[in-house]
Tab-separated table of C-alpha atoms in Angstrom:
chain	number	residue	atom	x	y	z
A	20	MET	CA	34.054	7.684	-8.604
A	21	THR	CA	33.561	4.194	-9.793
A	22	ALA	CA	30.842	1.859	-8.562
A	23	THR	CA	32.452	-1.456	-7.384
A	24	PHE	CA	29.205	-3.503	-7.156
A	25	GLU	CA	26.794	-4.865	-9.678
A	26	TYR	CA	23.339	-3.673	-10.012
A	27	PRO	CA	20.944	-5.585	-12.250
A	28	ASP	CA	18.469	-3.938	-14.643
A	29	ARG	CA	15.006	-3.731	-13.244
A	30	THR	CA	12.589	-6.073	-15.006
A	31	ASP	CA	8.966	-6.860	-14.181
A	32	ALA	CA	10.257	-9.972	-12.239
A	33	CYS	CA	12.306	-7.559	-10.016
A	34	ARG	CA	9.490	-5.320	-8.920
A	35	THR	CA	8.798	-7.090	-5.689
A	36	TRP	CA	10.479	-4.310	-3.756
A	37	ASN	CA	11.070	-0.625	-4.565
A	38	ALA	CA	14.606	-0.229	-5.887
A	39	LEU	CA	15.299	3.025	-7.743
A	40	ASP	CA	15.425	3.262	-11.560
A	41	LEU	CA	18.875	4.737	-11.676
A	42	ILE	CA	20.089	7.987	-13.051
A	43	TRP	CA	23.377	7.566	-11.306
A	44	GLN	CA	25.076	5.318	-8.790
A	45	GLY	CA	28.380	5.438	-6.778
A	46	GLY	CA	30.280	2.742	-4.996
A	47	GLU	CA	32.708	2.612	-2.152
A	48	ASP	CA	34.942	5.384	-3.495
A	49	ALA	CA	31.934	7.772	-3.510
A	50	VAL	CA	31.045	6.737	-0.003
A	51	ARG	CA	34.627	7.151	1.218
A	52	HIS	CA	35.334	10.539	-0.276
A	53	GLY	CA	31.902	12.177	-0.613
A	54	LEU	CA	30.238	13.851	-3.436
A	55	PRO	CA	30.552	17.419	-4.847
A	56	HIS	CA	28.287	19.700	-2.861
A	57	GLN	CA	26.483	20.895	-6.014
A	58	GLN	CA	25.540	17.144	-6.484
A	59	LEU	CA	24.534	16.379	-2.876
A	60	ALA	CA	24.504	19.002	-0.061
A	61	PRO	CA	26.690	18.429	2.993
A	62	ALA	CA	23.803	17.789	5.471
A	63	TRP	CA	22.346	15.143	3.081
A	64	GLN	CA	25.701	13.505	2.741
A	65	MET	CA	25.945	13.156	6.506
A	66	LEU	CA	22.640	11.310	6.496
A	67	LEU	CA	23.381	9.181	3.456
A	68	LEU	CA	27.045	8.424	3.843
A	69	GLY	CA	27.411	8.425	7.655
A	70	ASP	CA	27.485	5.216	9.705
A	71	GLY	CA	25.013	6.358	12.259
A	72	SER	CA	21.480	5.095	12.828
A	73	PRO	CA	18.996	6.635	10.371
A	74	THR	CA	16.109	6.079	12.792
A	75	ARG	CA	17.913	8.003	15.453
A	76	HIS	CA	18.834	10.760	12.976
A	77	LEU	CA	15.195	11.047	11.804
A	78	ARG	CA	14.014	11.328	15.420
A	79	LEU	CA	16.484	14.114	16.117
A	80	LEU	CA	15.502	15.949	12.916
A	81	THR	CA	11.730	15.786	13.427
A	82	GLY	CA	11.449	15.761	17.164
A	83	GLU	CA	9.050	12.783	17.018
A	84	PRO	CA	9.643	9.096	17.641
A	85	THR	CA	10.475	7.186	14.373
A	86	GLU	CA	7.897	4.361	13.903
A	87	VAL	CA	7.912	1.394	11.443
A	88	ASP	CA	5.216	0.111	9.209
A	89	VAL	CA	6.135	-3.435	8.178
A	90	ILE	CA	4.756	-4.030	4.637
A	91	ASP	CA	6.394	-7.189	3.647
A	92	MET	CA	8.133	-10.311	5.298
A	93	SER	CA	8.877	-12.792	2.386
A	94	ALA	CA	10.876	-15.896	2.393
A	95	ILE	CA	13.015	-15.804	-0.784
A	96	GLY	CA	15.285	-18.776	-0.205
A	97	THR	CA	18.474	-18.609	-2.187
A	98	ASP	CA	17.098	-16.150	-4.778
A	99	GLY	CA	19.167	-13.000	-5.505
A	100	ASP	CA	15.942	-10.923	-5.408
A	101	CYS	CA	17.406	-8.408	-7.757
A	102	ALA	CA	19.191	-7.040	-4.733
A	103	PRO	CA	22.728	-5.452	-4.719
A	104	ASP	CA	25.362	-8.034	-5.305
A	105	LEU	CA	26.213	-7.999	-1.659
A	106	ILE	CA	23.172	-10.046	-0.904
A	107	LYS	CA	25.678	-13.009	-1.441
A	108	ALA	CA	27.180	-12.090	1.904
A	109	VAL	CA	24.063	-12.854	3.733
A	110	PRO	CA	23.733	-16.671	4.276
A	111	SER	CA	20.694	-18.325	2.762
A	112	PRO	CA	17.911	-19.255	2.939
A	113	ARG	CA	16.959	-15.607	3.293
A	114	LEU	CA	14.025	-13.478	4.375
A	115	ARG	CA	13.200	-10.046	2.840
A	116	ARG	CA	11.705	-7.378	5.072
A	117	GLN	CA	10.234	-4.102	3.660
A	118	VAL	CA	9.171	-1.135	5.904
A	119	TRP	CA	8.210	2.522	5.895
A	120	LEU	CA	9.909	4.759	8.436
A	121	ARG	CA	7.676	7.488	9.580
A	122	THR	CA	7.034	9.930	12.430
A	123	ALA	CA	4.525	9.120	15.101
A	124	SER	CA	2.209	11.608	13.365
A	125	GLY	CA	2.345	9.660	10.182
A	126	GLN	CA	4.681	11.395	7.816
A	127	ARG	CA	6.661	8.851	5.764
A	128	LEU	CA	10.358	9.738	5.789
A	129	ALA	CA	12.072	6.693	4.370
A	130	TYR	CA	11.709	3.273	2.782
A	131	ALA	CA	13.860	0.372	3.580
A	132	THR	CA	14.270	-3.223	2.437
A	133	SER	CA	16.563	-5.674	4.334
A	134	TRP	CA	17.661	-9.108	3.672
A	135	TRP	CA	18.206	-11.572	6.618
A	136	GLU	CA	19.373	-15.160	7.172
A	137	ALA	CA	15.887	-16.601	7.791
A	138	SER	CA	16.894	-18.893	10.605
A	139	HIS	CA	18.402	-16.065	12.648
A	140	ILE	CA	15.950	-13.121	12.074
A	141	ASP	CA	14.123	-13.810	15.224
A	142	ASP	CA	17.230	-13.510	17.288
A	143	TYR	CA	17.767	-9.899	16.225
A	144	LEU	CA	14.279	-8.650	15.475
A	145	GLN	CA	12.540	-9.784	18.509
A	146	ASN	CA	9.854	-7.050	18.012
A	147	ARG	CA	9.424	-6.729	14.287
A	148	SER	CA	7.243	-3.618	14.567
A	149	LEU	CA	10.252	-1.762	15.889
A	150	PRO	CA	13.129	-0.213	13.930
A	151	ILE	CA	16.082	-2.472	13.467
A	152	TRP	CA	18.310	-0.047	15.471
A	153	GLU	CA	15.905	-0.264	18.535
A	154	ASN	CA	15.763	-4.072	18.281
A	155	LEU	CA	19.536	-4.420	18.159
A	156	SER	CA	20.068	-1.868	20.963
A	157	ARG	CA	17.731	-3.807	23.232
A	158	ILE	CA	19.919	-6.826	23.009
A	159	HIS	CA	23.163	-4.770	23.167
A	160	ALA	CA	24.413	-6.025	19.809
A	161	GLU	CA	27.708	-4.592	18.837
A	162	LEU	CA	27.375	-3.514	15.233
A	163	TYR	CA	29.195	-1.810	12.428
A	164	ARG	CA	27.199	-0.204	9.602
A	165	ASP	CA	29.287	-0.609	6.371
A	166	VAL	CA	27.906	1.770	3.576
A	167	ARG	CA	28.773	0.336	0.279
A	168	GLY	CA	26.755	2.204	-2.399
A	169	ILE	CA	24.711	5.406	-3.001
A	170	TYR	CA	21.942	5.875	-5.590
A	171	TYR	CA	20.057	8.644	-7.398
A	172	GLY	CA	16.965	7.712	-9.350
A	173	HIS	CA	13.269	7.528	-9.884
A	174	SER	CA	10.540	5.444	-8.467
A	175	ARG	CA	6.880	5.880	-9.213
A	176	PRO	CA	5.652	3.771	-6.252
A	177	LEU	CA	7.874	5.897	-3.889
A	178	GLU	CA	6.494	9.018	-5.415
A	179	GLN	CA	3.048	7.887	-4.580
A	180	ALA	CA	4.028	6.620	-1.101
A	181	PHE	CA	5.954	9.797	-0.040
A	182	ASN	CA	3.687	12.230	-1.853
A	183	GLU	CA	6.819	13.764	-3.317
A	184	SER	CA	8.255	14.066	-6.723
A	185	GLY	CA	11.618	12.285	-7.507
A	186	PRO	CA	14.361	11.803	-8.140
A	187	PHE	CA	15.295	10.254	-4.832
A	188	TRP	CA	18.548	9.439	-2.975
A	189	GLY	CA	19.176	6.087	-1.528
A	190	ARG	CA	22.031	3.766	-0.334
A	191	HIS	CA	22.914	0.242	0.648
A	192	TYR	CA	24.976	-1.095	3.462
A	193	LEU	CA	25.792	-4.241	5.400
A	194	PHE	CA	25.458	-4.561	9.123
A	195	TRP	CA	28.319	-6.460	10.673
A	196	HIS	CA	28.081	-8.280	14.047
A	197	HIS	CA	30.917	-10.256	15.605
A	198	GLY	CA	32.880	-9.966	12.383
A	199	GLN	CA	30.103	-11.624	10.255
A	200	PRO	CA	27.572	-9.892	7.933
A	201	LEU	CA	24.190	-9.764	9.674
A	202	THR	CA	21.932	-8.096	7.138
A	203	LEU	CA	21.936	-6.133	3.994
A	204	ILE	CA	19.845	-2.986	3.965
A	205	TYR	CA	18.682	-0.759	1.044
A	206	GLU	CA	17.194	2.728	2.009
A	207	VAL	CA	15.631	5.472	0.157
A	208	PHE	CA	14.888	8.849	1.767
A	209	SER	CA	11.929	11.195	1.147
A	210	PRO	CA	12.613	14.676	-0.257
A	211	TYR	CA	10.272	15.846	2.460
A	212	LEU	CA	13.485	15.937	4.667
A	213	ARG	CA	14.407	19.131	2.932
A	214	ASN	CA	12.171	20.717	5.480
A	215	TYR	CA	14.938	19.836	8.011
A	216	LEU	CA	18.156	19.402	6.058
A	217	GLY	CA	17.623	22.023	3.363
A	218	PRO	CA	17.887	21.484	-0.454
A	219	MET	CA	19.405	18.110	-1.537
A	220	GLU	CA	21.587	19.886	-4.115
A	221	GLY	CA	21.772	22.916	-6.360
A	222	GLU	CA	18.214	22.916	-7.479
A	223	GLY	CA	19.167	23.734	-11.082
A	224	ASN	CA	21.417	20.590	-11.090
A	225	ARG	CA	18.803	17.828	-10.403
A	226	GLU	CA	19.350	15.863	-13.560
A	227	GLN	CA	22.754	17.265	-14.630
A	228	GLY	CA	25.708	16.794	-12.430
A	229	THR	CA	24.574	13.253	-11.888
A	230	GLY	CA	24.592	12.315	-15.407
A	231	ASN	CA	25.111	8.818	-16.289
A	232	ARG	CA	24.228	5.563	-14.311
A	233	GLU	CA	27.788	5.435	-13.065
A	234	GLN	CA	30.116	8.366	-12.474
A	235	LYS	CA	33.776	7.703	-13.410
C-alpha cells in the first residue's frame, strides 16, 4: 500500500490542531483494499474505511446520541494549515472547525477537524453545535464521503483528552456535494471504542506490523 498524498512534518507552527505524529500512513490503495486483520481488526476497518456517517455509527454503538463540543472556529485564509494536501480542493478563503464527538453522558469518542470555504459554511452548518451529518441531513444535502487516507500515530493532547493511551487510528476524507468538494475532514477515534468494537488489532502487534511512516 502506497500513500498517494503528501503529509507535512509536524512543527510547532503546525500544532494549531491535533494531527497524529505518524507511525504509519496509507493512501487510497489502503482504503480501497483494506488492511491485514492483524494490523487493523475488521470491525475497526468498517468504521475507518467505510463511507457511512461516523456520528450515526457512534450512536448505534453506544446507544446514546452523539453530541458535539466545538472547540475552534478559525479563519485561516489561504493557508495550508499543515492539513493533508487535499485541502487544496477546498476553495479559499477557508475556515477551520475543530470538535469533540462524545456521548450525551460525556464520553469523548472522536476528534475531528474540518476545513470549509468560509463564505459557504453557514449554508451547510446552520446549527454549528450539531454534528456535520445532522446539519446536512436537515437540508437534505446529497453527499459522497470520499475516504482518501488512513493514519496510525501518537498524540499527547489526544491522550489527555480521551484519557486513553495511544497510538490512535485516524483518517481523512472529502465530502462531495453536486460534484464539488464541500469540506475536508480529518478524524481520530478513541481507543475507548474497543468496549464496543473489540481490540483494534493483535495486541502484540501495536508497534510492529505498522512499521514505517508509509507501507509499500
